[in-house]
Amino acid sequence: LDNDALNEKIQKGRQHSRFQPVRVKRDIDFPTLSALEERLYLLPGVSYDVESKRKYFGPIRASHLFGYCKEISDAQLTRLGQYYRQGDLIGSSGLEWSYETFLRGEKGFEFIAVNSKGQAIGPWENGTRDIDSKEGFDLILGIDAGTQAIAESLMAPYVGALVAMDPKDGSIIAMVSKPDFEPSIFSGVTPTGDWVRLNTDPAKPLFNRATMTRYPPGSTLKMLLALAALQEGVIDENYRITCGGGFRFGRRLFKDLHVHGSTGIIESIQKSCNVFYYQLVLKVGLEKWAAYARRFGFGSPSGIDMSEETAGLIPSGEYYDRVYGKGKWTQGFVVSLGIGQGEVGVSPLQMARYASALANGGIVYQPHAVLSIHSKRTHRLDAVDHPASTVNVDKRWMDMIREGMRRCVMEPGGTASLARIAGIQVAGKTGTAQNPHGEDHAWFVGFAPFEDPKIAVAVMVENQGYGGVKAAPLAGMVMEKYLFGEIRRGFKPQPAAKKDSTKIIAHVR
């Protein structure tokens, strides 16, 4: 540090507390520390301290899930009050941010006597007034390390996100956003070059695509519309249409990829018939469609116990009036919503919760990474409560929709055959989200085993075309790894770049 930089740090430190030590340098190497130790007698008022650092072990990275810490800013220091001081590390994203008060522990205090010049002369009252520091809590997570590791490896070549949940309680089994970052970069002093690189990279590696992006879901949203139509009595189980490969509305032709002929509800999901849903959304109506979307948690934050997330967008008549003007939009806007296109926007996390609710029969759990909080001082383990709601759909309708998803994966003519897992029944639905800026985005949502679901998955891969080709096999392999401990289909995932990783239990800094 030159004199100007040193004086600036000291002055900033004194603004907050003139009697607290001011940290002027972090991560001093051993030769520098040895030289300092030899000369401390010439440097009254100068001392050094030893602090703990994050150490990353194991096969996983989970950088967006765990998050990172960085040195507290002046604005945070002013806002957060007396606990922090200049130079402290504070959680800035992910679980590090949301559980900061649990992870940080409690500071200890050492009282030092000083002379009239403010120079330390020894412990005050022989240290009898000192206060010991207290360790923070451990967070016990629902993350399955093996599943997380394989998901990271599978997603490494792509830009996108994968979220896997336990449909029985909403706990996160795996969460991947690619590209990601090396978490150890933030465990000490972050080199300026690394910070600039991460912030200027056009691929945005610091951005959590699992929770903060908003994509059209494509055909993966068709099950929601079918459930709304059945539950509201708009159609019954015998309802059929004849698909001729397109649907004309006004002067516009809304196309399908195939001519499906006579198509019922189950086949419409299995074969992803667009014409079926172009017509159905007009029968159900915009407001009822939006209401059922909100029942599944779309259009609002999920409440996951980590850093920021998007609410997504579920358009309504009020929304279109506000954006386009009253009377200046048509039902043509609504037709596209029937196949998950248009102005509807969802996050991969929201889609994983949707898949989970379809898997368990209609319970919408709040997604969460933390199962319990453990105190090492008292050995007490406190479970964390998370709210849930229900979509209130009759079981017979839910069973019909689930059967369509099973056939989508398991039966000939289904669009998601690449998600199959040998020996069990898998249910799912592919989606291809139109992208005006390039190749379409590939989606898949699903769960397994069909009879007793233990994992629900949502995969979104940017600019990779059809969901059945790219997203479905990724989801199938992740589910296979979780259920059987290995991928048995002979697929070898592409190796990711060499990296450290973060352990499942996060300890106090």
Short mmCIF file of C-alpha atoms in Angstrom, two decimals, residues 33-370:
data_model
loop_
_atom_site.label_atom_id
_atom_site.label_comp_id
_atom_site.label_asym_id
_atom_site.label_seq_id
_atom_site.Cartn_x
_atom_site.Cartn_y
_atom_site.Cartn_z
CA LEU A 33 4.14 -11.73 8.34
CA SER A 34 7.57 -12.89 9.54
CA ALA A 35 9.14 -9.57 8.56
CA LEU A 36 6.33 -7.70 10.32
CA GLU A 37 6.70 -9.79 13.46
CA GLU A 38 10.41 -8.96 13.65
CA ARG A 39 9.72 -5.22 13.47
CA LEU A 40 6.57 -4.83 15.55
CA TYR A 41 8.55 -3.18 18.33
CA LEU A 42 9.30 -0.36 15.87
CA LEU A 43 5.62 -0.03 14.89
CA PRO A 44 3.55 0.98 17.92
CA GLY A 45 -0.16 0.59 17.26
CA VAL A 46 0.38 -1.96 14.48
CA SER A 47 -0.73 -5.55 15.02
CA TYR A 48 -1.95 -8.54 13.05
CA ASP A 49 -4.84 -10.93 13.52
CA VAL A 50 -5.64 -14.44 12.34
CA GLU A 51 -9.05 -15.03 10.75
CA SER A 52 -10.82 -18.07 9.37
CA LYS A 53 -11.43 -18.54 5.64
CA ARG A 54 -13.84 -20.60 3.61
CA LYS A 55 -12.33 -23.89 2.45
CA TYR A 56 -14.05 -25.80 -0.33
CA PHE A 57 -14.01 -29.58 -0.42
CA GLY A 58 -15.72 -32.40 -2.25
CA PRO A 59 -17.00 -32.97 -5.76
CA ILE A 60 -19.40 -30.04 -6.05
CA ARG A 61 -19.26 -26.33 -6.73
CA ALA A 62 -22.82 -24.99 -6.17
CA SER A 63 -21.53 -21.44 -6.39
CA HIS A 64 -24.91 -19.76 -6.90
CA LEU A 65 -26.62 -21.85 -4.23
CA PHE A 66 -24.01 -21.32 -1.52
CA GLY A 67 -23.14 -17.81 -2.64
CA TYR A 68 -20.13 -15.86 -1.48
CA CYS A 69 -18.91 -13.32 1.05
CA LYS A 70 -17.15 -10.06 0.38
CA GLU A 71 -15.85 -7.15 2.41
CA ILE A 72 -18.62 -4.98 3.79
CA SER A 73 -19.30 -1.78 1.86
CA ASP A 74 -19.59 1.70 3.35
CA ALA A 75 -23.33 1.74 2.62
CA GLN A 76 -23.83 -1.59 4.40
CA LEU A 77 -21.70 -0.45 7.29
CA THR A 78 -23.89 2.62 7.76
CA ARG A 79 -27.15 0.68 7.37
CA LEU A 80 -26.44 -2.41 9.47
CA GLY A 81 -25.44 -0.74 12.70
CA GLN A 82 -23.05 -1.67 15.46
CA TYR A 83 -22.18 -5.32 14.81
CA TYR A 84 -19.95 -4.83 11.78
CA ARG A 85 -16.82 -2.79 11.31
CA GLN A 86 -14.68 -1.85 8.34
CA GLY A 87 -12.98 -4.86 6.79
CA ASP A 88 -15.53 -7.43 7.99
CA LEU A 89 -16.76 -10.06 5.56
CA ILE A 90 -20.50 -10.31 4.98
CA GLY A 91 -22.65 -12.72 2.99
CA SER A 92 -23.47 -11.19 -0.38
CA SER A 93 -25.41 -13.86 -2.28
CA GLY A 94 -26.99 -17.29 -1.94
CA LEU A 95 -27.19 -18.98 1.44
CA GLU A 96 -24.27 -16.86 2.65
CA TRP A 97 -26.54 -13.83 2.29
CA SER A 98 -29.84 -15.19 3.55
CA TYR A 99 -28.37 -16.99 6.59
CA GLU A 100 -25.72 -14.39 7.41
CA THR A 101 -26.96 -13.85 10.97
CA PHE A 102 -26.82 -17.59 11.69
CA LEU A 103 -23.46 -18.26 10.03
CA ARG A 104 -21.47 -15.30 11.32
CA GLY A 105 -21.56 -16.24 15.01
CA GLU A 106 -20.92 -13.63 17.69
CA LYS A 107 -17.79 -11.55 17.96
CA GLY A 108 -15.56 -11.72 20.97
CA PHE A 109 -14.03 -8.64 22.57
CA GLU A 110 -10.53 -8.12 23.87
CA PHE A 111 -10.05 -5.01 26.00
CA ILE A 112 -6.66 -3.37 25.61
CA ALA A 113 -5.27 -0.56 27.76
CA VAL A 114 -3.77 2.31 25.79
CA ASN A 115 -1.65 5.30 26.70
CA SER A 116 -2.40 8.94 25.99
CA LYS A 117 -1.22 8.49 22.39
CA GLY A 118 -3.64 5.65 21.80
CA GLN A 119 -0.88 3.04 21.76
CA ALA A 120 -1.59 -0.38 23.23
CA ILE A 121 0.24 -1.07 26.49
CA GLY A 122 -1.33 -4.37 27.51
CA PRO A 123 -4.57 -6.15 28.46
CA TRP A 124 -7.03 -4.19 30.53
CA GLU A 125 -7.58 -5.64 34.01
CA ASN A 126 -5.48 -8.65 33.00
CA GLY A 127 -8.06 -9.72 30.44
CA THR A 128 -10.76 -10.46 33.02
CA ARG A 129 -13.27 -8.34 31.11
CA ASP A 130 -12.63 -10.01 27.74
CA ILE A 131 -15.59 -11.73 26.05
CA ASP A 132 -15.08 -14.95 24.11
CA SER A 133 -16.38 -15.21 20.57
CA LYS A 134 -19.09 -17.73 19.75
CA GLU A 135 -19.24 -19.97 16.74
CA GLY A 136 -22.12 -19.65 14.32
CA PHE A 137 -24.55 -22.37 13.41
CA ASP A 138 -24.26 -25.18 10.89
CA LEU A 139 -26.83 -25.37 8.12
CA ILE A 140 -28.00 -28.87 7.29
CA LEU A 141 -29.03 -28.89 3.63
CA GLY A 142 -31.15 -31.15 1.47
CA ILE A 143 -28.60 -31.08 -1.35
CA ASP A 144 -27.53 -34.53 -2.53
CA ALA A 145 -23.81 -34.15 -3.28
CA GLY A 146 -23.69 -36.90 -5.90
CA THR A 147 -26.70 -35.55 -7.78
CA GLN A 148 -25.39 -31.98 -7.57
CA ALA A 149 -22.00 -33.08 -8.91
CA ILE A 150 -23.43 -34.95 -11.90
CA ALA A 151 -25.85 -32.10 -12.65
CA GLU A 152 -22.97 -29.62 -12.70
CA SER A 153 -20.97 -31.88 -15.00
CA LEU A 154 -23.87 -32.46 -17.38
CA MET A 155 -24.73 -28.76 -17.58
CA ALA A 156 -21.11 -27.59 -17.95
CA PRO A 157 -21.16 -27.24 -21.77
CA TYR A 158 -24.37 -25.20 -21.77
CA VAL A 159 -25.89 -21.92 -20.69
CA GLY A 160 -28.95 -22.58 -18.57
CA ALA A 161 -30.18 -24.00 -15.28
CA LEU A 162 -31.33 -27.20 -13.62
CA VAL A 163 -33.31 -27.51 -10.39
CA ALA A 164 -34.24 -30.80 -8.71
CA MET A 165 -36.66 -30.95 -5.76
CA ASP A 166 -38.04 -33.53 -3.39
CA PRO A 167 -41.79 -33.53 -4.17
CA LYS A 168 -42.57 -34.76 -0.66
CA ASP A 169 -41.36 -31.59 1.09
CA GLY A 170 -40.00 -29.06 -1.42
CA SER A 171 -36.35 -29.38 -0.38
CA ILE A 172 -33.77 -28.68 -3.06
CA ILE A 173 -31.86 -31.79 -4.17
CA ALA A 174 -29.70 -29.99 -6.74
CA MET A 175 -29.47 -26.50 -8.20
CA VAL A 176 -27.19 -25.58 -11.08
CA SER A 177 -26.79 -22.35 -13.02
CA LYS A 178 -24.30 -22.24 -15.87
CA PRO A 179 -21.96 -20.60 -16.41
CA ASP A 180 -20.93 -20.32 -12.77
CA PHE A 181 -17.83 -19.13 -10.93
CA GLU A 182 -15.04 -20.47 -8.77
CA PRO A 183 -16.23 -19.93 -5.15
CA SER A 184 -12.71 -19.95 -3.72
CA ILE A 185 -12.08 -16.63 -5.51
CA PHE A 186 -14.11 -15.00 -2.73
CA SER A 187 -12.59 -16.85 0.22
CA GLY A 188 -9.95 -14.19 0.76
CA VAL A 189 -8.96 -11.03 -1.06
CA THR A 190 -10.55 -11.18 -4.51
CA PRO A 191 -7.98 -10.17 -7.14
CA THR A 192 -9.15 -7.11 -9.04
CA GLY A 193 -8.69 -8.90 -12.35
CA ASP A 194 -10.95 -11.77 -11.30
CA TRP A 195 -13.67 -9.41 -10.09
CA VAL A 196 -13.58 -7.38 -13.31
CA ARG A 197 -13.64 -10.56 -15.40
CA LEU A 198 -16.68 -11.95 -13.57
CA ASN A 199 -18.59 -8.67 -13.82
CA THR A 200 -17.84 -7.98 -17.48
CA ASP A 201 -18.21 -11.51 -18.86
CA PRO A 202 -21.14 -11.34 -21.34
CA ALA A 203 -22.25 -14.82 -20.20
CA LYS A 204 -22.89 -13.35 -16.71
CA PRO A 205 -21.45 -16.12 -14.49
CA LEU A 206 -22.53 -14.31 -11.29
CA PHE A 207 -26.16 -14.30 -12.44
CA ASN A 208 -28.26 -17.14 -11.02
CA ARG A 209 -30.30 -18.38 -13.96
CA ALA A 210 -32.10 -20.89 -11.74
CA THR A 211 -33.91 -18.20 -9.76
CA MET A 212 -33.50 -14.86 -11.52
CA THR A 213 -34.26 -15.50 -15.19
CA ARG A 214 -37.65 -15.21 -16.85
CA TYR A 215 -38.22 -17.44 -19.87
CA PRO A 216 -41.36 -18.52 -21.75
CA PRO A 217 -41.99 -22.12 -20.60
CA GLY A 218 -43.24 -23.40 -23.94
CA SER A 219 -45.30 -26.60 -23.98
CA THR A 220 -44.33 -27.53 -20.43
CA LEU A 221 -47.22 -25.30 -19.30
CA LYS A 222 -49.88 -27.29 -21.19
CA MET A 223 -50.69 -29.47 -18.16
CA LEU A 224 -51.72 -26.37 -16.22
CA LEU A 225 -54.21 -25.33 -18.90
CA ALA A 226 -55.65 -28.85 -19.17
CA LEU A 227 -56.17 -29.00 -15.40
CA ALA A 228 -57.89 -25.61 -15.38
CA ALA A 229 -60.24 -26.69 -18.17
CA LEU A 230 -61.14 -29.98 -16.48
CA GLN A 231 -61.57 -28.52 -13.00
CA GLU A 232 -63.71 -25.63 -14.23
CA GLY A 233 -65.94 -27.96 -16.22
CA VAL A 234 -65.04 -26.34 -19.52
CA ILE A 235 -64.31 -29.83 -20.91
CA ASP A 236 -64.64 -33.38 -19.63
CA GLU A 237 -62.51 -36.50 -19.95
CA ASN A 238 -64.07 -37.35 -23.32
CA TYR A 239 -63.24 -34.04 -24.98
CA ARG A 240 -61.46 -34.40 -28.35
CA ILE A 241 -60.47 -32.18 -31.24
CA THR A 242 -59.27 -32.83 -34.78
CA CYS A 243 -55.79 -31.42 -35.36
CA GLY A 244 -55.11 -30.53 -38.99
CA GLY A 245 -51.70 -29.02 -38.30
CA GLY A 246 -52.81 -25.48 -37.57
CA PHE A 247 -55.42 -23.19 -36.02
CA ARG A 248 -56.68 -20.12 -37.83
CA PHE A 249 -57.70 -17.21 -35.61
CA GLY A 250 -58.73 -14.11 -37.47
CA ARG A 251 -56.19 -13.53 -40.22
CA ARG A 252 -53.40 -15.43 -38.48
CA LEU A 253 -52.58 -19.12 -38.74
CA PHE A 254 -51.14 -20.61 -35.52
CA LYS A 255 -49.14 -23.62 -36.65
CA ASP A 256 -48.47 -27.04 -35.17
CA LEU A 257 -45.41 -29.17 -35.90
CA HIS A 258 -47.51 -32.16 -36.94
CA VAL A 259 -50.98 -33.18 -38.05
CA HIS A 260 -52.22 -35.14 -35.03
CA GLY A 261 -55.73 -35.96 -36.20
CA SER A 262 -58.27 -36.89 -33.52
CA THR A 263 -56.69 -35.93 -30.19
CA GLY A 264 -57.91 -36.24 -26.60
CA ILE A 265 -56.47 -34.83 -23.40
CA ILE A 266 -53.93 -37.55 -22.66
CA GLU A 267 -52.68 -37.69 -26.26
CA SER A 268 -52.42 -33.90 -26.37
CA ILE A 269 -49.81 -34.04 -23.61
CA GLN A 270 -48.09 -37.16 -24.88
CA LYS A 271 -47.65 -35.81 -28.42
CA SER A 272 -47.64 -32.10 -27.51
CA CYS A 273 -50.48 -31.06 -29.81
CA ASN A 274 -50.44 -27.27 -30.09
CA VAL A 275 -53.81 -26.99 -31.84
CA PHE A 276 -55.50 -28.64 -28.84
CA TYR A 277 -54.22 -25.86 -26.56
CA TYR A 278 -54.72 -22.97 -28.99
CA GLN A 279 -58.40 -23.80 -28.88
CA LEU A 280 -58.55 -24.74 -25.21
CA VAL A 281 -57.12 -21.50 -23.84
CA LEU A 282 -59.88 -19.54 -25.59
CA LYS A 283 -62.48 -21.80 -23.99
CA VAL A 284 -60.95 -21.40 -20.51
CA GLY A 285 -60.33 -17.67 -20.85
CA LEU A 286 -57.40 -15.50 -19.86
CA GLU A 287 -58.41 -14.77 -16.27
CA LYS A 288 -59.08 -18.39 -15.29
CA TRP A 289 -55.84 -19.47 -16.94
CA ALA A 290 -53.97 -16.82 -14.97
CA ALA A 291 -55.71 -17.82 -11.73
CA TYR A 292 -54.59 -21.44 -12.08
CA ALA A 293 -51.08 -20.33 -12.95
CA ARG A 294 -50.98 -18.39 -9.69
CA ARG A 295 -52.21 -21.48 -7.81
CA PHE A 296 -49.05 -23.24 -8.96
CA GLY A 297 -46.95 -20.32 -7.71
CA PHE A 298 -46.26 -18.58 -11.00
CA GLY A 299 -46.27 -14.80 -11.07
CA SER A 300 -44.82 -14.34 -7.58
CA PRO A 301 -41.52 -15.18 -5.83
CA SER A 302 -41.35 -18.71 -4.47
CA GLY A 303 -39.90 -17.59 -1.13
CA ILE A 304 -36.84 -19.82 -1.42
CA ASP A 305 -34.38 -19.32 1.44
CA MET A 306 -31.58 -17.74 -0.54
CA SER A 307 -30.82 -14.58 -2.48
CA GLU A 308 -32.88 -12.73 -5.06
CA GLU A 309 -35.40 -14.37 -7.35
CA THR A 310 -37.76 -13.20 -10.06
CA ALA A 311 -41.52 -13.19 -9.66
CA GLY A 312 -41.93 -14.11 -13.31
CA LEU A 313 -44.87 -12.84 -15.33
CA ILE A 314 -48.40 -14.19 -15.68
CA PRO A 315 -50.25 -11.73 -17.93
CA SER A 316 -53.86 -10.82 -17.25
CA GLY A 317 -56.37 -8.51 -18.84
CA GLU A 318 -55.25 -5.76 -16.49
CA TYR A 319 -51.63 -6.33 -17.57
CA TYR A 320 -52.47 -6.08 -21.28
CA ASP A 321 -54.60 -2.97 -20.68
CA ARG A 322 -51.70 -1.35 -18.87
CA VAL A 323 -49.09 -2.26 -21.50
CA TYR A 324 -51.06 -1.85 -24.73
CA GLY A 325 -54.01 0.29 -23.70
CA LYS A 326 -57.59 -0.68 -23.00
CA GLY A 327 -59.22 -2.17 -26.08
CA LYS A 328 -55.93 -2.20 -28.02
CA TRP A 329 -55.11 -5.88 -27.62
CA THR A 330 -56.93 -8.91 -28.97
CA GLN A 331 -57.58 -12.54 -28.09
CA GLY A 332 -54.71 -13.39 -30.42
CA PHE A 333 -52.43 -12.59 -27.48
CA VAL A 334 -54.23 -15.25 -25.45
CA VAL A 335 -53.87 -17.98 -28.09
CA SER A 336 -50.07 -17.99 -27.70
CA LEU A 337 -50.38 -18.36 -23.93
CA GLY A 338 -52.05 -21.74 -24.48
CA ILE A 339 -48.70 -23.23 -25.49
CA GLY A 340 -46.58 -21.26 -23.03
CA GLN A 341 -45.47 -18.59 -25.50
CA GLY A 342 -46.06 -14.86 -25.63
CA GLU A 343 -45.48 -12.71 -22.58
CA VAL A 344 -45.61 -15.43 -19.94
CA GLY A 345 -42.29 -15.73 -18.08
CA VAL A 346 -41.12 -18.27 -15.50
CA SER A 347 -37.89 -19.26 -13.75
CA PRO A 348 -36.43 -22.79 -13.69
CA LEU A 349 -37.03 -22.81 -9.91
CA GLN A 350 -40.72 -22.05 -10.42
CA MET A 351 -40.90 -24.83 -13.01
CA ALA A 352 -39.31 -27.31 -10.60
CA ARG A 353 -41.97 -26.42 -8.02
CA TYR A 354 -44.64 -26.89 -10.70
CA ALA A 355 -43.22 -30.32 -11.59
CA SER A 356 -43.13 -31.18 -7.89
CA ALA A 357 -46.80 -30.26 -7.46
CA LEU A 358 -47.77 -32.40 -10.45
CA ALA A 359 -45.74 -35.25 -8.97
CA ASN A 360 -47.33 -35.16 -5.52
CA GLY A 361 -50.91 -34.56 -6.61
CA GLY A 362 -51.20 -30.82 -6.14
CA ILE A 363 -49.24 -29.64 -3.08
CA VAL A 364 -47.17 -26.53 -3.81
CA TYR A 365 -44.29 -26.47 -1.33
CA GLN A 366 -42.08 -23.49 -0.67
CA PRO A 367 -38.70 -24.47 -2.13
CA HIS A 368 -35.89 -24.51 0.41
CA ALA A 369 -32.25 -25.53 0.64
CA VAL A 370 -31.95 -25.64 4.44
#
